[in-house]
């Protein structure tokens, strides 16, 4: 390997949102740093396969359905 072209690969500690920690190797930070996760892959639907729900924030969906609910697509 050519020297100086690759980032330093070292051990860091990863702290989950529930407080548990584990050690892994990474190019993030410096040797011995702690990476604190804001989103826990043990509980987040993106990693657990949970179904997302459409939230009607401020009546946006209801207003859309009221405005365009009578439209039909396709042949009659």
mmCIF file of N, CA, C and O in Angstrom:
data_model
loop_
_atom_site.group_PDB
_atom_site.id
_atom_site.type_symbol
_atom_site.label_atom_id
_atom_site.label_comp_id
_atom_site.label_asym_id
_atom_site.label_seq_id
_atom_site.Cartn_x
_atom_site.Cartn_y
_atom_site.Cartn_z
ATOM 1 N N UNK A 1 0.832 -1.180 0.000
ATOM 2 C CA UNK A 1 0.000 0.000 0.000
ATOM 3 C C UNK A 1 0.877 1.245 0.000
ATOM 4 O O UNK A 1 1.873 1.300 0.698
ATOM 5 N N UNK A 2 0.450 2.205 -0.730
ATOM 6 C CA UNK A 2 1.163 3.465 -0.773
ATOM 7 C C UNK A 2 0.920 4.223 0.533
ATOM 8 O O UNK A 2 -0.224 4.359 0.965
ATOM 9 N N UNK A 3 1.946 4.697 1.177
ATOM 10 C CA UNK A 3 1.773 5.379 2.457
ATOM 11 C C UNK A 3 1.179 6.770 2.256
ATOM 12 O O UNK A 3 1.455 7.438 1.265
ATOM 13 N N UNK A 4 0.317 7.160 3.198
ATOM 14 C CA UNK A 4 -0.255 8.492 3.184
ATOM 15 C C UNK A 4 -1.524 8.626 2.359
ATOM 16 O O UNK A 4 -2.090 9.715 2.286
ATOM 17 N N UNK A 5 -1.991 7.560 1.712
ATOM 18 C CA UNK A 5 -3.193 7.672 0.889
ATOM 19 C C UNK A 5 -4.437 7.139 1.592
ATOM 20 O O UNK A 5 -5.548 7.469 1.200
ATOM 21 N N UNK A 6 -4.268 6.304 2.585
ATOM 22 C CA UNK A 6 -5.395 5.692 3.275
ATOM 23 C C UNK A 6 -5.554 6.275 4.679
ATOM 24 O O UNK A 6 -4.567 6.568 5.347
ATOM 25 N N UNK A 7 -6.821 6.442 5.149
ATOM 26 C CA UNK A 7 -7.019 6.970 6.504
ATOM 27 C C UNK A 7 -6.594 5.957 7.561
ATOM 28 O O UNK A 7 -6.503 4.758 7.297
ATOM 29 N N UNK A 8 -6.316 6.466 8.746
ATOM 30 C CA UNK A 8 -5.918 5.625 9.875
ATOM 31 C C UNK A 8 -7.086 4.742 10.298
ATOM 32 O O UNK A 8 -8.198 5.219 10.517
ATOM 33 N N UNK A 9 -6.843 3.444 10.412
ATOM 34 C CA UNK A 9 -7.856 2.461 10.804
ATOM 35 C C UNK A 9 -7.526 2.028 12.223
ATOM 36 O O UNK A 9 -6.485 1.434 12.472
ATOM 37 N N UNK A 10 -8.395 2.349 13.198
ATOM 38 C CA UNK A 10 -8.071 2.167 14.604
ATOM 39 C C UNK A 10 -9.318 1.717 15.383
ATOM 40 O O UNK A 10 -10.415 1.683 14.845
ATOM 41 N N UNK A 11 -9.147 1.409 16.670
ATOM 42 C CA UNK A 11 -10.256 0.989 17.527
ATOM 43 C C UNK A 11 -10.989 2.191 18.113
ATOM 44 O O UNK A 11 -10.362 3.150 18.566
ATOM 45 N N UNK A 12 -12.323 2.133 18.080
ATOM 46 C CA UNK A 12 -13.177 3.128 18.742
ATOM 47 C C UNK A 12 -14.232 2.378 19.550
ATOM 48 O O UNK A 12 -14.439 1.177 19.366
ATOM 49 N N UNK A 13 -14.907 3.096 20.431
ATOM 50 C CA UNK A 13 -16.009 2.536 21.203
ATOM 51 C C UNK A 13 -17.302 3.145 20.681
ATOM 52 O O UNK A 13 -17.399 4.353 20.503
ATOM 53 N N UNK A 14 -18.294 2.295 20.410
ATOM 54 C CA UNK A 14 -19.601 2.752 19.949
ATOM 55 C C UNK A 14 -20.578 2.618 21.108
ATOM 56 O O UNK A 14 -20.690 1.553 21.709
ATOM 57 N N UNK A 15 -21.266 3.709 21.451
ATOM 58 C CA UNK A 15 -22.233 3.702 22.540
ATOM 59 C C UNK A 15 -23.638 3.796 21.942
ATOM 60 O O UNK A 15 -23.973 4.758 21.255
ATOM 61 N N UNK A 16 -24.454 2.765 22.205
ATOM 62 C CA UNK A 16 -25.824 2.713 21.711
ATOM 63 C C UNK A 16 -26.689 3.675 22.516
ATOM 64 O O UNK A 16 -26.273 4.187 23.550
ATOM 65 N N UNK A 17 -27.922 3.916 22.062
ATOM 66 C CA UNK A 17 -28.810 4.838 22.759
ATOM 67 C C UNK A 17 -29.241 4.319 24.122
ATOM 68 O O UNK A 17 -29.596 5.096 24.989
ATOM 69 N N UNK A 18 -29.187 2.994 24.319
ATOM 70 C CA UNK A 18 -29.561 2.441 25.626
ATOM 71 C C UNK A 18 -28.392 2.391 26.600
ATOM 72 O O UNK A 18 -28.524 1.927 27.726
ATOM 73 N N UNK A 19 -27.217 2.875 26.171
ATOM 74 C CA UNK A 19 -26.055 2.941 27.055
ATOM 75 C C UNK A 19 -25.063 1.811 26.877
ATOM 76 O O UNK A 19 -23.949 1.890 27.388
ATOM 77 N N UNK A 20 -25.428 0.738 26.187
ATOM 78 C CA UNK A 20 -24.490 -0.360 25.969
ATOM 79 C C UNK A 20 -23.404 0.081 25.005
ATOM 80 O O UNK A 20 -23.613 0.951 24.158
ATOM 81 N N UNK A 21 -22.224 -0.504 25.162
ATOM 82 C CA UNK A 21 -21.090 -0.133 24.323
ATOM 83 C C UNK A 21 -20.439 -1.377 23.742
ATOM 84 O O UNK A 21 -20.578 -2.477 24.278
ATOM 85 N N UNK A 22 -19.747 -1.187 22.636
ATOM 86 C CA UNK A 22 -18.907 -2.235 22.076
ATOM 87 C C UNK A 22 -17.750 -1.585 21.331
ATOM 88 O O UNK A 22 -17.823 -0.421 20.965
ATOM 89 N N UNK A 23 -16.697 -2.339 21.125
ATOM 90 C CA UNK A 23 -15.524 -1.826 20.426
ATOM 91 C C UNK A 23 -15.502 -2.368 19.008
ATOM 92 O O UNK A 23 -15.851 -3.514 18.752
ATOM 93 N N UNK A 24 -15.094 -1.506 18.095
ATOM 94 C CA UNK A 24 -14.959 -1.882 16.696
ATOM 95 C C UNK A 24 -13.831 -1.077 16.079
ATOM 96 O O UNK A 24 -13.331 -0.143 16.686
ATOM 97 N N UNK A 25 -13.448 -1.456 14.879
ATOM 98 C CA UNK A 25 -12.417 -0.702 14.170
ATOM 99 C C UNK A 25 -13.088 0.224 13.180
ATOM 100 O O UNK A 25 -14.090 -0.122 12.574
ATOM 101 N N UNK A 26 -12.535 1.433 13.020
ATOM 102 C CA UNK A 26 -13.146 2.437 12.163
ATOM 103 C C UNK A 26 -12.108 3.460 11.740
ATOM 104 O O UNK A 26 -11.026 3.551 12.327
ATOM 105 N N UNK A 27 -12.474 4.252 10.741
ATOM 106 C CA UNK A 27 -11.644 5.386 10.341
ATOM 107 C C UNK A 27 -12.170 6.672 10.965
ATOM 108 O O UNK A 27 -11.589 7.728 10.782
ATOM 109 N N UNK A 28 -13.293 6.588 11.708
ATOM 110 C CA UNK A 28 -13.909 7.750 12.355
ATOM 111 C C UNK A 28 -13.097 8.161 13.575
ATOM 112 O O UNK A 28 -12.650 7.320 14.373
ATOM 113 N N UNK A 29 -12.910 9.427 13.793
ATOM 114 C CA UNK A 29 -12.281 9.956 15.008
ATOM 115 C C UNK A 29 -10.839 9.523 15.184
ATOM 116 O O UNK A 29 -10.114 9.266 14.235
ATOM 117 N N UNK A 30 -10.446 9.454 16.464
ATOM 118 C CA UNK A 30 -9.087 9.069 16.835
ATOM 119 C C UNK A 30 -9.150 7.775 17.641
ATOM 120 O O UNK A 30 -10.198 7.366 18.109
ATOM 121 N N UNK A 31 -8.012 7.153 17.823
ATOM 122 C CA UNK A 31 -7.910 5.925 18.628
ATOM 123 C C UNK A 31 -8.499 6.157 20.015
ATOM 124 O O UNK A 31 -8.153 7.127 20.694
ATOM 125 N N UNK A 32 -9.458 5.316 20.434
ATOM 126 C CA UNK A 32 -10.048 5.399 21.764
ATOM 127 C C UNK A 32 -11.244 6.324 21.884
ATOM 128 O O UNK A 32 -11.845 6.421 22.956
ATOM 129 N N UNK A 33 -11.628 7.048 20.824
ATOM 130 C CA UNK A 33 -12.800 7.924 20.879
ATOM 131 C C UNK A 33 -14.085 7.111 21.045
ATOM 132 O O UNK A 33 -14.137 5.928 20.719
ATOM 133 N N UNK A 34 -15.147 7.776 21.537
ATOM 134 C CA UNK A 34 -16.448 7.144 21.703
ATOM 135 C C UNK A 34 -17.442 7.786 20.745
ATOM 136 O O UNK A 34 -17.628 8.997 20.758
ATOM 137 N N UNK A 35 -18.075 6.960 19.913
ATOM 138 C CA UNK A 35 -19.095 7.400 18.976
ATOM 139 C C UNK A 35 -20.450 7.138 19.620
ATOM 140 O O UNK A 35 -20.789 5.995 19.906
ATOM 141 N N UNK A 36 -21.204 8.203 19.914
ATOM 142 C CA UNK A 36 -22.510 8.066 20.544
ATOM 143 C C UNK A 36 -23.583 8.123 19.464
ATOM 144 O O UNK A 36 -23.710 9.123 18.766
ATOM 145 N N UNK A 37 -24.354 7.045 19.345
ATOM 146 C CA UNK A 37 -25.390 6.974 18.321
ATOM 147 C C UNK A 37 -26.623 7.743 18.741
ATOM 148 O O UNK A 37 -27.029 7.718 19.896
ATOM 149 N N UNK A 38 -27.234 8.450 17.790
ATOM 150 C CA UNK A 38 -28.486 9.155 18.042
ATOM 151 C C UNK A 38 -29.677 8.292 17.651
ATOM 152 O O UNK A 38 -30.753 8.425 18.203
ATOM 153 N N UNK A 39 -29.486 7.414 16.672
ATOM 154 C CA UNK A 39 -30.531 6.500 16.225
ATOM 155 C C UNK A 39 -30.017 5.088 16.438
ATOM 156 O O UNK A 39 -28.974 4.719 15.910
ATOM 157 N N UNK A 40 -30.749 4.302 17.198
ATOM 158 C CA UNK A 40 -30.324 2.956 17.551
ATOM 159 C C UNK A 40 -30.767 1.948 16.490
ATOM 160 O O UNK A 40 -31.953 1.811 16.222
ATOM 161 N N UNK A 41 -29.831 1.242 15.856
ATOM 162 C CA UNK A 41 -30.215 0.267 14.844
ATOM 163 C C UNK A 41 -30.984 -0.929 15.403
ATOM 164 O O UNK A 41 -31.598 -1.660 14.648
ATOM 165 N N UNK A 42 -30.974 -1.131 16.727
ATOM 166 C CA UNK A 42 -31.754 -2.220 17.326
ATOM 167 C C UNK A 42 -33.241 -1.892 17.348
ATOM 168 O O UNK A 42 -34.074 -2.780 17.388
ATOM 169 N N UNK A 43 -33.598 -0.610 17.331
ATOM 170 C CA UNK A 43 -34.988 -0.210 17.482
ATOM 171 C C UNK A 43 -35.554 0.560 16.292
ATOM 172 O O UNK A 43 -36.758 0.685 16.166
ATOM 173 N N UNK A 44 -34.719 1.079 15.416
ATOM 174 C CA UNK A 44 -35.199 1.910 14.315
ATOM 175 C C UNK A 44 -35.858 1.050 13.230
ATOM 176 O O UNK A 44 -35.334 0.008 12.859
ATOM 177 N N UNK A 45 -37.019 1.462 12.713
ATOM 178 C CA UNK A 45 -37.735 0.665 11.716
ATOM 179 C C UNK A 45 -36.950 0.417 10.424
ATOM 180 O O UNK A 45 -37.197 -0.556 9.741
ATOM 181 N N UNK A 46 -36.004 1.278 10.092
ATOM 182 C CA UNK A 46 -35.213 1.078 8.877
ATOM 183 C C UNK A 46 -34.381 -0.197 8.955
ATOM 184 O O UNK A 46 -34.120 -0.835 7.948
ATOM 185 N N UNK A 47 -33.964 -0.592 10.167
ATOM 186 C CA UNK A 47 -33.147 -1.786 10.332
ATOM 187 C C UNK A 47 -33.931 -2.968 10.876
ATOM 188 O O UNK A 47 -33.487 -4.099 10.747
ATOM 189 N N UNK A 48 -35.076 -2.738 11.503
ATOM 190 C CA UNK A 48 -35.840 -3.841 12.088
ATOM 191 C C UNK A 48 -36.949 -4.334 11.174
ATOM 192 O O UNK A 48 -37.609 -5.311 11.483
ATOM 193 N N UNK A 49 -37.192 -3.641 10.062
ATOM 194 C CA UNK A 49 -38.228 -4.069 9.133
ATOM 195 C C UNK A 49 -39.610 -3.608 9.524
ATOM 196 O O UNK A 49 -40.607 -4.117 9.025
ATOM 197 N N UNK A 50 -39.691 -2.633 10.423
ATOM 198 C CA UNK A 50 -40.986 -2.117 10.851
ATOM 199 C C UNK A 50 -41.670 -1.348 9.742
ATOM 200 O O UNK A 50 -41.037 -0.834 8.828
ATOM 201 N N UNK A 51 -42.945 -1.302 9.805
ATOM 202 C CA UNK A 51 -43.709 -0.593 8.780
ATOM 203 C C UNK A 51 -43.829 0.875 9.147
ATOM 204 O O UNK A 51 -44.119 1.230 10.276
ATOM 205 N N UNK A 52 -43.621 1.724 8.157
ATOM 206 C CA UNK A 52 -43.787 3.151 8.369
ATOM 207 C C UNK A 52 -45.253 3.527 8.255
ATOM 208 O O UNK A 52 -46.031 2.873 7.571
ATOM 209 N N UNK A 53 -45.652 4.565 8.927
ATOM 210 C CA UNK A 53 -47.021 5.041 8.876
ATOM 211 C C UNK A 53 -47.025 6.453 8.315
ATOM 212 O O UNK A 53 -46.157 7.253 8.608
ATOM 213 N N UNK A 54 -48.056 6.734 7.489
ATOM 214 C CA UNK A 54 -48.183 8.073 6.954
ATOM 215 C C UNK A 54 -48.912 8.920 7.992
ATOM 216 O O UNK A 54 -50.042 8.612 8.371
ATOM 217 N N UNK A 55 -48.252 9.958 8.460
ATOM 218 C CA UNK A 55 -48.854 10.829 9.447
ATOM 219 C C UNK A 55 -49.488 12.016 8.739
ATOM 220 O O UNK A 55 -48.914 12.583 7.811
ATOM 221 N N UNK A 56 -50.681 12.381 9.173
ATOM 222 C CA UNK A 56 -51.390 13.506 8.584
ATOM 223 C C UNK A 56 -51.039 14.764 9.367
ATOM 224 O O UNK A 56 -51.747 15.173 10.272
ATOM 225 N N UNK A 57 -49.912 15.375 9.010
ATOM 226 C CA UNK A 57 -49.435 16.563 9.713
ATOM 227 C C UNK A 57 -50.166 17.790 9.187
ATOM 228 O O UNK A 57 -49.989 18.184 8.042
ATOM 229 N N UNK A 58 -50.986 18.390 9.999
ATOM 230 C CA UNK A 58 -51.684 19.607 9.615
ATOM 231 C C UNK A 58 -52.796 19.397 8.611
ATOM 232 O O UNK A 58 -53.206 20.332 7.946
ATOM 233 N N UNK A 59 -53.285 18.168 8.468
ATOM 234 C CA UNK A 59 -54.392 17.900 7.563
ATOM 235 C C UNK A 59 -54.007 17.864 6.100
ATOM 236 O O UNK A 59 -54.866 17.976 5.233
ATOM 237 N N UNK A 60 -52.747 17.691 5.806
ATOM 238 C CA UNK A 60 -52.282 17.683 4.424
ATOM 239 C C UNK A 60 -52.922 16.554 3.618
ATOM 240 O O UNK A 60 -53.393 16.771 2.505
ATOM 241 N N UNK A 61 -52.938 15.352 4.186
ATOM 242 C CA UNK A 61 -53.502 14.206 3.477
ATOM 243 C C UNK A 61 -55.008 14.373 3.322
ATOM 244 O O UNK A 61 -55.567 14.124 2.248
ATOM 245 N N UNK A 62 -55.677 14.815 4.366
ATOM 246 C CA UNK A 62 -57.122 15.018 4.301
ATOM 247 C C UNK A 62 -57.466 16.085 3.258
ATOM 248 O O UNK A 62 -58.433 15.930 2.493
ATOM 249 N N UNK A 63 -56.684 17.153 3.208
ATOM 250 C CA UNK A 63 -56.929 18.215 2.241
ATOM 251 C C UNK A 63 -56.699 17.712 0.814
ATOM 252 O O UNK A 63 -57.472 18.016 -0.093
ATOM 253 N N UNK A 64 -55.677 16.882 0.609
ATOM 254 C CA UNK A 64 -55.425 16.304 -0.704
ATOM 255 C C UNK A 64 -56.581 15.402 -1.122
ATOM 256 O O UNK A 64 -57.053 15.476 -2.255
ATOM 257 N N UNK A 65 -57.022 14.541 -0.208
ATOM 258 C CA UNK A 65 -58.126 13.630 -0.518
ATOM 259 C C UNK A 65 -59.413 14.396 -0.808
ATOM 260 O O UNK A 65 -60.189 14.012 -1.688
ATOM 261 N N UNK A 66 -59.652 15.470 -0.102
ATOM 262 C CA UNK A 66 -60.849 16.275 -0.338
ATOM 263 C C UNK A 66 -60.794 16.917 -1.719
ATOM 264 O O UNK A 66 -61.791 16.975 -2.437
ATOM 265 N N UNK A 67 -59.606 17.368 -2.088
ATOM 266 C CA UNK A 67 -59.449 18.076 -3.356
ATOM 267 C C UNK A 67 -59.446 17.140 -4.558
ATOM 268 O O UNK A 67 -60.016 17.446 -5.602
ATOM 269 N N UNK A 68 -58.775 15.996 -4.425
ATOM 270 C CA UNK A 68 -58.601 15.111 -5.572
ATOM 271 C C UNK A 68 -59.251 13.731 -5.389
ATOM 272 O O UNK A 68 -59.033 12.844 -6.206
ATOM 273 N N UNK A 69 -60.024 13.548 -4.355
ATOM 274 C CA UNK A 69 -60.618 12.241 -4.064
ATOM 275 C C UNK A 69 -61.603 11.762 -5.127
ATOM 276 O O UNK A 69 -61.781 10.568 -5.322
ATOM 277 N N UNK A 70 -62.255 12.669 -5.843
ATOM 278 C CA UNK A 70 -63.235 12.282 -6.837
ATOM 279 C C UNK A 70 -62.660 11.909 -8.181
ATOM 280 O O UNK A 70 -63.381 11.441 -9.068
ATOM 281 N N UNK A 71 -61.360 12.102 -8.375
ATOM 282 C CA UNK A 71 -60.739 11.772 -9.660
ATOM 283 C C UNK A 71 -60.613 10.274 -9.832
ATOM 284 O O UNK A 71 -60.279 9.550 -8.917
ATOM 285 N N UNK A 72 -60.872 9.807 -11.032
ATOM 286 C CA UNK A 72 -60.675 8.398 -11.351
ATOM 287 C C UNK A 72 -59.713 8.327 -12.515
ATOM 288 O O UNK A 72 -59.782 9.133 -13.452
ATOM 289 N N UNK A 73 -58.809 7.403 -12.470
ATOM 290 C CA UNK A 73 -57.837 7.224 -13.529
ATOM 291 C C UNK A 73 -58.184 5.962 -14.291
ATOM 292 O O UNK A 73 -58.550 4.945 -13.703
ATOM 293 N N UNK A 74 -58.067 6.018 -15.574
ATOM 294 C CA UNK A 74 -58.339 4.840 -16.381
ATOM 295 C C UNK A 74 -59.591 5.039 -17.221
ATOM 296 O O UNK A 74 -60.233 6.089 -17.221
ATOM 297 N N UNK A 75 -59.946 3.962 -17.953
ATOM 298 C CA UNK A 75 -61.102 4.025 -18.855
ATOM 299 C C UNK A 75 -62.392 3.819 -18.081
ATOM 300 O O UNK A 75 -62.443 3.087 -17.109
ATOM 301 N N UNK A 76 -63.462 4.426 -18.589
ATOM 302 C CA UNK A 76 -64.770 4.271 -17.957
ATOM 303 C C UNK A 76 -65.582 3.243 -18.671
ATOM 304 O O UNK A 76 -65.488 2.969 -19.776
#
